XYZ file of C-alpha atoms in Angstrom:
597
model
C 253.594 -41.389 51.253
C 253.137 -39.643 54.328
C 249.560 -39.385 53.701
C 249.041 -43.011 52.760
C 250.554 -43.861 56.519
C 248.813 -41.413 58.533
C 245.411 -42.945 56.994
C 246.764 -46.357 57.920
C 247.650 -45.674 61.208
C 243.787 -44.460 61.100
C 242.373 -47.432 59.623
C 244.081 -50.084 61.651
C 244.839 -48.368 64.790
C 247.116 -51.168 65.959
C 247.899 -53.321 62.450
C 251.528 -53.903 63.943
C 250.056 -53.614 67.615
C 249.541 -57.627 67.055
C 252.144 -59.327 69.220
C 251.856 -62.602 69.281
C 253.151 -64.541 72.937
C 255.531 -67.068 72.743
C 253.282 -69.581 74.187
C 250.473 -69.854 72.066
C 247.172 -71.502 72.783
C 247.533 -70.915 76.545
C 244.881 -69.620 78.140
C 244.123 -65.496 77.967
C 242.527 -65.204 81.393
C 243.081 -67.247 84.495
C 240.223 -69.666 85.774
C 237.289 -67.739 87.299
C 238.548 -64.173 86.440
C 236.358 -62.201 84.814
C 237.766 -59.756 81.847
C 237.592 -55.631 82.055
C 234.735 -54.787 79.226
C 235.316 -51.162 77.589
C 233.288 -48.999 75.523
C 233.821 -48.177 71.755
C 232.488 -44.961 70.933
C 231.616 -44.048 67.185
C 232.391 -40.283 66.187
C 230.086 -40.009 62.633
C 229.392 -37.398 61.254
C 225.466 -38.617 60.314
C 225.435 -40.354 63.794
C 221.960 -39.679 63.722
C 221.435 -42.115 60.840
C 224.185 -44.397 61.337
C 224.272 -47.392 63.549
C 227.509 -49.346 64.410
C 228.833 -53.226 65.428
C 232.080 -53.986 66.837
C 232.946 -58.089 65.687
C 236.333 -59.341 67.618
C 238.750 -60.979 65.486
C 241.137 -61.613 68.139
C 241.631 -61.923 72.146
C 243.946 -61.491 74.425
C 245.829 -59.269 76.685
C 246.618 -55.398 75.884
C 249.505 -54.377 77.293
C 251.517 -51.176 76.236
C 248.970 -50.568 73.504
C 250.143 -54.330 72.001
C 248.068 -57.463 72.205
C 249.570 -60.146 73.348
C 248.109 -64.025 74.209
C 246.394 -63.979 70.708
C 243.617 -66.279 70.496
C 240.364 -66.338 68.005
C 237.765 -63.826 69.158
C 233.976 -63.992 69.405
C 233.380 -62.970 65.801
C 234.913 -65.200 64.136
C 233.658 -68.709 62.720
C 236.850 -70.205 64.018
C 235.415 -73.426 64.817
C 234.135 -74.188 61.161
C 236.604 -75.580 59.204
C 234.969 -74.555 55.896
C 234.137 -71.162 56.529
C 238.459 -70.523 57.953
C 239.575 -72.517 54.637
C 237.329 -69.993 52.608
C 238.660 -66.760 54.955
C 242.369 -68.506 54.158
C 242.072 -68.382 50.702
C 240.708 -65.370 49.863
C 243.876 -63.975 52.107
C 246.053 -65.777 50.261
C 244.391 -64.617 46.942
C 244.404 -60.858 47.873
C 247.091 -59.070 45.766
C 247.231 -56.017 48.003
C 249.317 -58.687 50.713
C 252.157 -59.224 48.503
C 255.355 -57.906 50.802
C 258.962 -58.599 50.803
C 260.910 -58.759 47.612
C 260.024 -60.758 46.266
C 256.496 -60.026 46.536
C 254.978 -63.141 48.557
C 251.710 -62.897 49.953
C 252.073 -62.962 53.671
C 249.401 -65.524 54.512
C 251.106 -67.790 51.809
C 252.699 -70.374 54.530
C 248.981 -70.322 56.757
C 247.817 -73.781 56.707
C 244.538 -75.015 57.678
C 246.396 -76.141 61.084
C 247.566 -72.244 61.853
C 246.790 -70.621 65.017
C 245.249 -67.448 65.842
C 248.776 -66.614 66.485
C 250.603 -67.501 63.163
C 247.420 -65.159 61.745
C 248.328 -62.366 63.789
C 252.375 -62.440 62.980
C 250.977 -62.231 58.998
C 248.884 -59.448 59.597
C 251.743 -57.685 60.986
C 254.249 -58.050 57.971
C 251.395 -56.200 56.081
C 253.028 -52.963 57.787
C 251.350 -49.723 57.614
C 249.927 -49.557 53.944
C 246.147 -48.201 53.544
C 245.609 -50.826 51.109
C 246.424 -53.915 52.835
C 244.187 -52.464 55.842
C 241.600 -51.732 53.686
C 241.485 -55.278 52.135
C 241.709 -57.220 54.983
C 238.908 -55.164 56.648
C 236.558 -55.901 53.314
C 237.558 -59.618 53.728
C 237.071 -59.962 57.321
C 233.754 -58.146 56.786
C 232.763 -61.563 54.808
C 233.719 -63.385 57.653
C 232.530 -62.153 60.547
C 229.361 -63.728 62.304
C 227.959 -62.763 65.560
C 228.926 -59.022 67.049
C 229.275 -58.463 70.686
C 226.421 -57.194 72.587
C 225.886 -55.302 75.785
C 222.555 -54.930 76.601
C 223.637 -51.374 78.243
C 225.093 -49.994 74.925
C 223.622 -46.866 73.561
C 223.244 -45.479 70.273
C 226.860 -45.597 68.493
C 228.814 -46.610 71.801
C 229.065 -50.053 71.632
C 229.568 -51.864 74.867
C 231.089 -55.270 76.772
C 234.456 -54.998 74.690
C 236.728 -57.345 75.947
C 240.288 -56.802 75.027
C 240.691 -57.627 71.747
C 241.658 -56.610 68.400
C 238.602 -55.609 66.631
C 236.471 -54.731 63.484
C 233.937 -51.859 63.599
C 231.896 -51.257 60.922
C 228.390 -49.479 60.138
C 224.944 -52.029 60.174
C 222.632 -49.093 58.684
C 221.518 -50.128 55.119
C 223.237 -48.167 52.210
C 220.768 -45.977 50.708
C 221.011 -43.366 47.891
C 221.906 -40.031 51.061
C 223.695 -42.743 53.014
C 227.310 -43.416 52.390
C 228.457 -45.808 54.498
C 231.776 -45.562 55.996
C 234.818 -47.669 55.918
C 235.702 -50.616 58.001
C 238.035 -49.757 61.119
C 240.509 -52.270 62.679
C 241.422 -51.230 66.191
C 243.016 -52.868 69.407
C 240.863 -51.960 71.927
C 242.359 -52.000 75.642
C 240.577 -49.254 77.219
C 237.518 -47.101 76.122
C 237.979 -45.702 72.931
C 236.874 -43.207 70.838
C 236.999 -43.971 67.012
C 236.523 -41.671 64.217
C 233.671 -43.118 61.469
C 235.305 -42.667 57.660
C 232.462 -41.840 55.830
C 232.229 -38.374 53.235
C 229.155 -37.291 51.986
C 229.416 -35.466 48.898
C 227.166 -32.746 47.790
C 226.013 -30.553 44.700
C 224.272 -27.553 44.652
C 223.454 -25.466 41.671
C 222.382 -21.878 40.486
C 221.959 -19.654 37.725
C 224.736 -17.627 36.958
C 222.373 -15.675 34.089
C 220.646 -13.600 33.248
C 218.172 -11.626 34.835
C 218.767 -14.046 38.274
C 217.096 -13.480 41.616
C 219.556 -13.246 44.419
C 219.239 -16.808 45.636
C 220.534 -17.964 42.021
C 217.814 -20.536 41.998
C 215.553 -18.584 39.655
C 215.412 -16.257 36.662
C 213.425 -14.843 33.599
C 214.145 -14.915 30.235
C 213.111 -14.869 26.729
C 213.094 -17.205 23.354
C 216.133 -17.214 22.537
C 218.273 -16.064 25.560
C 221.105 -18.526 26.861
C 220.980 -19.518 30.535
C 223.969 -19.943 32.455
C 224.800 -22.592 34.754
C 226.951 -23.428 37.764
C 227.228 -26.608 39.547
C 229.446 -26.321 42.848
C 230.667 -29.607 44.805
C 234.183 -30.732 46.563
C 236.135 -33.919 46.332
C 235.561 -36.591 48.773
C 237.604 -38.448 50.746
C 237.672 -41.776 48.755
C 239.990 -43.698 51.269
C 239.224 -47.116 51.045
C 237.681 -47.039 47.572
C 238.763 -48.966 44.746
C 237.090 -47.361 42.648
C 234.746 -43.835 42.567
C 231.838 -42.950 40.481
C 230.906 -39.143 40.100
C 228.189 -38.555 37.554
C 226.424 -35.682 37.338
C 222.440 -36.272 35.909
C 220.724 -33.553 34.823
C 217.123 -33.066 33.516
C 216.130 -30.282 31.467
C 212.445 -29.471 30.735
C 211.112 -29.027 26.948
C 211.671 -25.249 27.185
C 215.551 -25.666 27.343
C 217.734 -26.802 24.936
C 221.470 -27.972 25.911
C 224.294 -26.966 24.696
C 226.768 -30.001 24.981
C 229.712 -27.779 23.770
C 229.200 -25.372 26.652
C 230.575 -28.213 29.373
C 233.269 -27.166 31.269
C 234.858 -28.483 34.204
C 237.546 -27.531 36.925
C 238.676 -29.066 40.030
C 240.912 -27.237 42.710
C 241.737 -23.978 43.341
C 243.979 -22.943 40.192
C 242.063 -21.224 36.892
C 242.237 -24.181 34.542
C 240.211 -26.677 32.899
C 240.111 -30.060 32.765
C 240.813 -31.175 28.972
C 237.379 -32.902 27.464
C 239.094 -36.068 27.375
C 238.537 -36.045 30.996
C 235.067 -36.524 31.395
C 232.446 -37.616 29.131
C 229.332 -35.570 28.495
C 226.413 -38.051 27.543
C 223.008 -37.245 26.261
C 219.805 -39.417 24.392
C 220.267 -43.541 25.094
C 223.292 -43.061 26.926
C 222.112 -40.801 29.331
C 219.203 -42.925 30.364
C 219.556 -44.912 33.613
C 217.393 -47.977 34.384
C 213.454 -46.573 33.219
C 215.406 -42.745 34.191
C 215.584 -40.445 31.226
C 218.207 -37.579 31.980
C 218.449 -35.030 29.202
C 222.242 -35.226 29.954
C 224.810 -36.714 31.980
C 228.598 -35.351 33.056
C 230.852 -38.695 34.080
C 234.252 -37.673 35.278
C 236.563 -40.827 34.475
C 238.893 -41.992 36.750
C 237.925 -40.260 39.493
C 239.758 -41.979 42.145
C 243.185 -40.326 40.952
C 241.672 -37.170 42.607
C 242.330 -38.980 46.244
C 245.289 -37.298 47.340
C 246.286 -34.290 49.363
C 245.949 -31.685 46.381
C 242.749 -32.475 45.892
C 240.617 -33.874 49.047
C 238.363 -31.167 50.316
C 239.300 -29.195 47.154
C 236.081 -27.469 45.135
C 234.520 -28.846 41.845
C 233.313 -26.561 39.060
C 230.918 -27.445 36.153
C 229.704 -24.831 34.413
C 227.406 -25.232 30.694
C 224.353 -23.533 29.179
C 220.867 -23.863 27.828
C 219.145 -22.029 25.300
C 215.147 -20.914 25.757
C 213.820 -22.301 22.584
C 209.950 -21.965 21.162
C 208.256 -24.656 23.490
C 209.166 -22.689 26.680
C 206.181 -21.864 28.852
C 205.214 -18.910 30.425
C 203.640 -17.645 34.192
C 203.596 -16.958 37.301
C 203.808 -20.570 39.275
C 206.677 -22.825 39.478
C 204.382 -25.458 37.310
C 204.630 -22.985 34.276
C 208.633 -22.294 35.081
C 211.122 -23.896 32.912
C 212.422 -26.207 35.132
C 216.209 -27.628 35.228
C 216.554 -30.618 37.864
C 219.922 -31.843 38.284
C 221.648 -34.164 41.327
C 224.922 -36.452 41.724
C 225.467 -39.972 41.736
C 228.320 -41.061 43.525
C 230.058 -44.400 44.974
C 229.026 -45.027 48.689
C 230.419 -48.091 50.230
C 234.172 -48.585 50.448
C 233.778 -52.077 51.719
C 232.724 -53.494 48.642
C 234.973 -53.441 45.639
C 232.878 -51.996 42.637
C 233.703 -52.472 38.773
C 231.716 -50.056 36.812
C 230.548 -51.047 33.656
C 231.291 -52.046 29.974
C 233.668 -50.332 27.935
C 231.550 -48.638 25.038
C 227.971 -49.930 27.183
C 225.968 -46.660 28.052
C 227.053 -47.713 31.634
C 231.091 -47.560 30.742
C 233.592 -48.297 33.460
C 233.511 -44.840 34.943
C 229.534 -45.295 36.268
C 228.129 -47.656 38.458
C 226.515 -51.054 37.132
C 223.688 -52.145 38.309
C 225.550 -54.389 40.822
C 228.053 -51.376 42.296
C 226.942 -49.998 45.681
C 225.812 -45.963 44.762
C 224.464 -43.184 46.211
C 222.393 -40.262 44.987
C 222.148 -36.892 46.275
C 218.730 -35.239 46.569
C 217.338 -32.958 43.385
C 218.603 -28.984 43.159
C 216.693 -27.601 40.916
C 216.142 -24.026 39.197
C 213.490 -22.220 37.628
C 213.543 -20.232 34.113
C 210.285 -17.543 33.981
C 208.807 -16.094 30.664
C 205.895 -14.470 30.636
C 203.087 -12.940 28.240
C 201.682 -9.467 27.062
C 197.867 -9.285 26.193
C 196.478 -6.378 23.879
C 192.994 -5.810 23.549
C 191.659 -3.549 20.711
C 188.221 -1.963 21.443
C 186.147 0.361 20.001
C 187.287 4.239 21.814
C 183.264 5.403 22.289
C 182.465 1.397 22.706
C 184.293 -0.666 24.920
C 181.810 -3.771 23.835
C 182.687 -3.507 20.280
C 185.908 -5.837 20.011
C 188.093 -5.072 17.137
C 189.618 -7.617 14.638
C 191.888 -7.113 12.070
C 194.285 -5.041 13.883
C 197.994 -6.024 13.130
C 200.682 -5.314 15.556
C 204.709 -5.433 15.539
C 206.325 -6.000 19.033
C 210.173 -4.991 19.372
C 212.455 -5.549 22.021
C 216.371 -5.223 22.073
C 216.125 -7.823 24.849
C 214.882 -10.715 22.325
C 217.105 -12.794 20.531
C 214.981 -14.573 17.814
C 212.743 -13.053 14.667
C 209.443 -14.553 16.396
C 206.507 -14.483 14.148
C 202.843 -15.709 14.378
C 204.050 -18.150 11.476
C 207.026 -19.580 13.187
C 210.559 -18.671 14.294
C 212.750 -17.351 11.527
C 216.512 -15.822 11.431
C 218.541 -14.460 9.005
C 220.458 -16.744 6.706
C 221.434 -15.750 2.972
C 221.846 -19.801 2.193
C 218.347 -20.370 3.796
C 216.916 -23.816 1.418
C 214.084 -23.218 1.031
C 214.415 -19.025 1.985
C 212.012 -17.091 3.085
C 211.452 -13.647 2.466
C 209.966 -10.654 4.557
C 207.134 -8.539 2.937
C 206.041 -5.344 3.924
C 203.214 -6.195 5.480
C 204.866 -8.242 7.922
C 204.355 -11.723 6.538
C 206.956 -13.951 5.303
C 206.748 -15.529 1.478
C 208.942 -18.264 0.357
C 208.728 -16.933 -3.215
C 211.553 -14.783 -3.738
C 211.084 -10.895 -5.366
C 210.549 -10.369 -9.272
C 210.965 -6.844 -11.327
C 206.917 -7.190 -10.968
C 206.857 -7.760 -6.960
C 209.681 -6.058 -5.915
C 207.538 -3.454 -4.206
C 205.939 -6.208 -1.796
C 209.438 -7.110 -0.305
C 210.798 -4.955 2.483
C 214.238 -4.140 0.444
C 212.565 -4.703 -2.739
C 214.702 -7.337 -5.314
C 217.705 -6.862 -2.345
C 215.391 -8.920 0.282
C 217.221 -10.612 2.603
C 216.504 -14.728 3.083
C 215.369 -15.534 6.273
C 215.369 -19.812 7.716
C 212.308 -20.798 9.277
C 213.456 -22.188 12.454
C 211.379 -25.677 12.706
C 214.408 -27.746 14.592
C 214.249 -27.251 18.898
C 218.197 -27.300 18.938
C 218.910 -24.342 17.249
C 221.038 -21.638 18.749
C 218.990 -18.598 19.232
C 222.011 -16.524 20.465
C 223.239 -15.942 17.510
C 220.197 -13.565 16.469
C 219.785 -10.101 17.942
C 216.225 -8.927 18.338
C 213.235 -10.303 18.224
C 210.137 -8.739 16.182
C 206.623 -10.318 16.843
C 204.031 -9.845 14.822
C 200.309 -10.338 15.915
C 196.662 -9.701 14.519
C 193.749 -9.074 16.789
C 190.767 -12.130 16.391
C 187.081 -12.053 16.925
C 187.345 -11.039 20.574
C 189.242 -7.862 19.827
C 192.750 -9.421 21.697
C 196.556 -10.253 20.471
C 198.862 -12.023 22.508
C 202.774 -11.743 22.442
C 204.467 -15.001 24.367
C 207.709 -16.020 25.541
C 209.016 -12.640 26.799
C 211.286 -11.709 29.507
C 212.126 -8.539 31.642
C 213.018 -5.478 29.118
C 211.122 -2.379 27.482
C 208.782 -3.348 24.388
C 207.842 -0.952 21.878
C 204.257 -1.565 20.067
C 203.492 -0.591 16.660
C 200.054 -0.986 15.248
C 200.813 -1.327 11.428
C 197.369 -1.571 9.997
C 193.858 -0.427 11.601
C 190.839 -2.496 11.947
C 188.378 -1.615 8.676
C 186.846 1.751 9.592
C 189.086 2.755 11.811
C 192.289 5.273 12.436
C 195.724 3.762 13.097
C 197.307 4.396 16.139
C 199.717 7.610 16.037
C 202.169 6.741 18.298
C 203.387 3.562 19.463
C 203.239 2.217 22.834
C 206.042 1.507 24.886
C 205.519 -1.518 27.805
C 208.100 -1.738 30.349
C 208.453 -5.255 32.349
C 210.062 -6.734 35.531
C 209.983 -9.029 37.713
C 210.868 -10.958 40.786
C 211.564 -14.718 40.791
C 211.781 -17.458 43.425
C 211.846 -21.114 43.620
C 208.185 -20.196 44.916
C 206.857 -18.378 41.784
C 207.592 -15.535 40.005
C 205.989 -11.982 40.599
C 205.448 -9.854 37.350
C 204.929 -6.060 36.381
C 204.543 -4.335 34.016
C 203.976 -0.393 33.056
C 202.558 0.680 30.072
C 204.376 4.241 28.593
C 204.316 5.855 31.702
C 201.529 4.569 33.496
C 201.317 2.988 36.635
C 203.372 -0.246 37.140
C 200.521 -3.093 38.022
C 200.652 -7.179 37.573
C 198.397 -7.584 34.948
C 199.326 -8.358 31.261
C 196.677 -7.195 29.956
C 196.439 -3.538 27.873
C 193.202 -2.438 26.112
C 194.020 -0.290 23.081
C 191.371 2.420 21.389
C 190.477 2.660 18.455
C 188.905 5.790 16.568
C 186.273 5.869 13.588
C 186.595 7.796 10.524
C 189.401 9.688 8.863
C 192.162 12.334 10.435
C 191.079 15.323 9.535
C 193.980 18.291 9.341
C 194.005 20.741 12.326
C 194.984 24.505 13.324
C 198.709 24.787 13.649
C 199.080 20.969 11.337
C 199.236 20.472 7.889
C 195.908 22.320 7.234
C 197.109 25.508 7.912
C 200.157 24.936 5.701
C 197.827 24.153 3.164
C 195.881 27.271 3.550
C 199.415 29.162 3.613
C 200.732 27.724 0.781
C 197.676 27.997 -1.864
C 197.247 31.455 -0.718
C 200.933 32.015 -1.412
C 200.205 31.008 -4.860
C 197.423 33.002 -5.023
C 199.307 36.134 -4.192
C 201.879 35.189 -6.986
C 198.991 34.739 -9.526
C 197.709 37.852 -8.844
C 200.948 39.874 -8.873
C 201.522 38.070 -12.507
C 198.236 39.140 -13.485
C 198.373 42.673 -13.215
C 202.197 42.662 -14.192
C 201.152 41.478 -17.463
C 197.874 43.781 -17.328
C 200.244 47.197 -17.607
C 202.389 45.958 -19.963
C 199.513 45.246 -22.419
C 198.312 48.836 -21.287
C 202.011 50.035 -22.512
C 201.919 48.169 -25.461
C 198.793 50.237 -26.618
């Protein structure tokens, strides 16, 4: 309650100031005498933007901080009968005047004969209540028609004001960063300083993981990982609102794939959050906007119950995910990045009473229709990274010679998907149709037989594998990736959609002619990203770190032929071995036959 009066004594500055003089209609100033003219100052916090008029309501004389000798001011139409009978009844329409008990509007006994006086003594019963200041400011704000002018007024100190009681409110046009602030009553007997009501609300976002830079506005990642999210913003002062829209809209590139069950929202300082049924997350029809597509959208319903002291000023928290799926893209340019766009639309003028839209219409009555005065704030967006690794088989003695046919198998604990040249597959024993893995690193959908067993890695126990075809999938529930990759006609393999994290290699079968590798090699990457671009490197084994992708792999002709010190000599060892033992049987068996004799 306190709060609700201190903001009235704000808004109206002198609601119960009007005192009306016992002798009405007399004149305010005395023949010839010129009136004192003050200055109104306007305190906004986007004075820079915002331009202000002063319209006065009502004359007269200010004396003790109360206006007395009430007569019509300058801004109002009070010599056109049909424009006062229209300002009467929508006074004497207004719920929010309803005092006494019982409840009678105060402006119910105004007749199209009442004075500027009989006005003012029903604008005092109104008392100190917020609301009733706030509605009579939107209804006056109908009314008004010419604002005083002072040709020596500057920028948001508005000049020549008479002693009056007055309305001040903002002339800039409402546009999507430009909330316009709330109509201000104020008696106005000196120069006066007046603070604008006007709240700007904001949203900034950043990656919470993984693998972020230290601006949060940018990370790498890999098929399959799950990127984290944070949106930060604070309640607004909504005084003056009848209603408030906050809807978060938020686009995700082809790369990402929401997760609508990852939504979660908190507002204040404590550690809870808000139950589901308090906001509403939408995605496909009903998250499209006009000819605007969003991926997703957050509403918070009801908002407006957030205007009191426990909350103004207090932080919002939204926090949900997105999965890297199969059509992410990889580089090195913020083009290439997976990009996430997201920004806030938000109720912006508290003069106009808005009604949101259609229960169970994508626009329901907790966003804006296309009627209700809104506001957007500008685009925050963040940037996902993946990269590439490039093999290049070549001829050792040859470079020229490209070799095809070479078949690889890339590893890293850092992957989350099975990734394979013929599609994305993970484990699932009631796969329909299953596939299964054979050992030469292809995938059959015909499962093992007694006669094929020994095709199958596990033989007849071969695991069934899904082929991932559907973008929504949840790659987070698999643990490694394994990519497999054959070299073409120019000699090169390449292994996409990778993030930062040690890679391991294997070439599993040889071009024709040539020797396997022996060992396999080990590539090490990192990287540095920005909302400018993203800066790669990578080491192969224990090479030199450099940015380029791209590894050329030798090959050898002919076979691998045993060496001193290898099997060869082991061979030699053991066949003499078991030549020594013949020979010791032989002559064994040579004196015993000489015995025998």
């Amino acid at each position: 309650m306190r709060k609700n009066r201190r903001i009235a004594a704000l808004l109206t500055a002198g609601l119960l100031s009007l005192t009306p003089c016992v002798s009405a209609g007399m004149s305010v100033f005395a023949e010839g005498e010129t009136p004192a003219t003050y200055e109104i100052t306007v305190d906004a916090t986007k004075a820079a933007n915002s331009e202000f008029a002063a319209y006065q309501i009502f004359t007269g004389k200010v004396e003790d901080g109360k206006l007395t000798e009430i007569q019509w001011g300058s801004g109002m139409p009070s010599a056109d009968a049909t424009e006062m009978a229209e300002f009467l009844t929508a006074l004497q329409t207004e719920d929010a005047f309803k005092v006494g008990e019982p409840a009678k509007n105060a402006f119910a006994d105004l007749t199209a004969e009442s004075t500027a006086e009989d006005y003012s003594k029903a604008i005092a019963k109104l008392g100190d209540k917020s609301e009733s200041a706030n509605a009579l400011a939107r209804i006056l704000d109908d009314v008004v028609t010419s604002p005083i002018t002072d040709t020596n007024s500057a920028k948001n100190i508005i000049g020549g004001a008479a002693s009056g009681y007055y309305l001040v409110k903002e002339t800039t046009p409402a546009g999507e960063e430009n909330p316009i602030s709330l109509n201000l009553l104020k008696v106005i007997g000196k120069s006066e300083k007046i603070e604008a009501k006007e709240d700007l609300p904001t949203l900034t976002k950043e990656i919470v993981g993984p693998n972020v830079n230290g601006d949060k506005d940018a990370n790498t990642a890999s098929v399959g990982d799950v990127v984290e999210y944070k949106l930060d913003s604070t309640v607004p002062d909504m005084t003056g609102y009848n209603k408030y829209f906050f809807v978060v809209n938020d686009t995700m590139e082809s790369g990402l794939t929401f997760n609508p069950d990852s939504v979660r929202v908190k507002i204040g300082t404590g550690d809870s959050y808000l139950p589901s049924t308090a906001y509403e997350v939408q995605t496909g029809d009903k998250a499209k906007v006009g000819e605007t597509q969003y991926t997703f959208q957050i509403v918070l319903k009801n908002f407006i119950q957030y205007n009191t002291t426990e909350y103004i000023g207090k932080p919002i928290e939204i926090t949900y995910n997105a999965t890297v799926n199969n059509s992410a893209t990889a580089g090195t340019s913020t083009e290439s990045a997976n990009e996430n766009t997201v920004n806030l639309t938000y109720s912006n003028n508290p003069n106009v009473d808005s009604n949101g839209g259609t229960e169970g219409q994508p626009d329901g009555p907790d966003e804006p229709s296309g009627t209700d005065p809104k506001g957007k704030t500008p685009d925050d967006k963040t940037y996902t990274y993946l990269t590439e690794l490039e093999i290049e088989k070549v001829d050792k003695d040859k470079h020229a010679t490209k070799l095809q046919g070479a078949k690889f198998e890339l590893t890293g604990e850092s992957l989350q998907a099975v990734y394979h040249e013929q599609g994305i597959f993970k484990k699932d024993s009631s796969a329909d149709p299953a596939y299964y893995l054979l050992i030469d690193g292809t995938y059959s959908d015909t499962a093992p037989t007694t006669e094929t067993a020994s095709q199958y890695v596990d033989g007849m126990d071969a695991e069934k594998y899904a082929l991932v075809t559907d973008s929504d999938t949840n790659y987070s529930t698999m643990n490694k990736v394994t990519a497999f990759g054959e070299s073409g006609t120019d000699g090169k393999v390449t292994f996409g959609k990778l993030g930062v994290g040690t890679y391991t290699i294997v070439e599993t079968k040889s071009p024709t002619g040539y020797n396997k590798l022996a060992e396999p090699i080990t590539i090490q990457i990192t990287a540095t990203p920005s909302d400018e671009g993203c800066t790669w490197s990578y080491k192969k084994d224990n090479g030199t770190a450099s940015n380029s992708n791209s590894f050329m792999i030798e090959n050898s002709q002919g076979s691998t032929l045993p060496s001193t010190g290898g099997v060869g000599t082991k061979l030699f060892y053991l066949f003499g071995g078991m030549l020594a033992v013949g020979s010791g049987v032989v002559l064994v068996t040579k004196k015993r036959m000489s015995y025998e004799k």
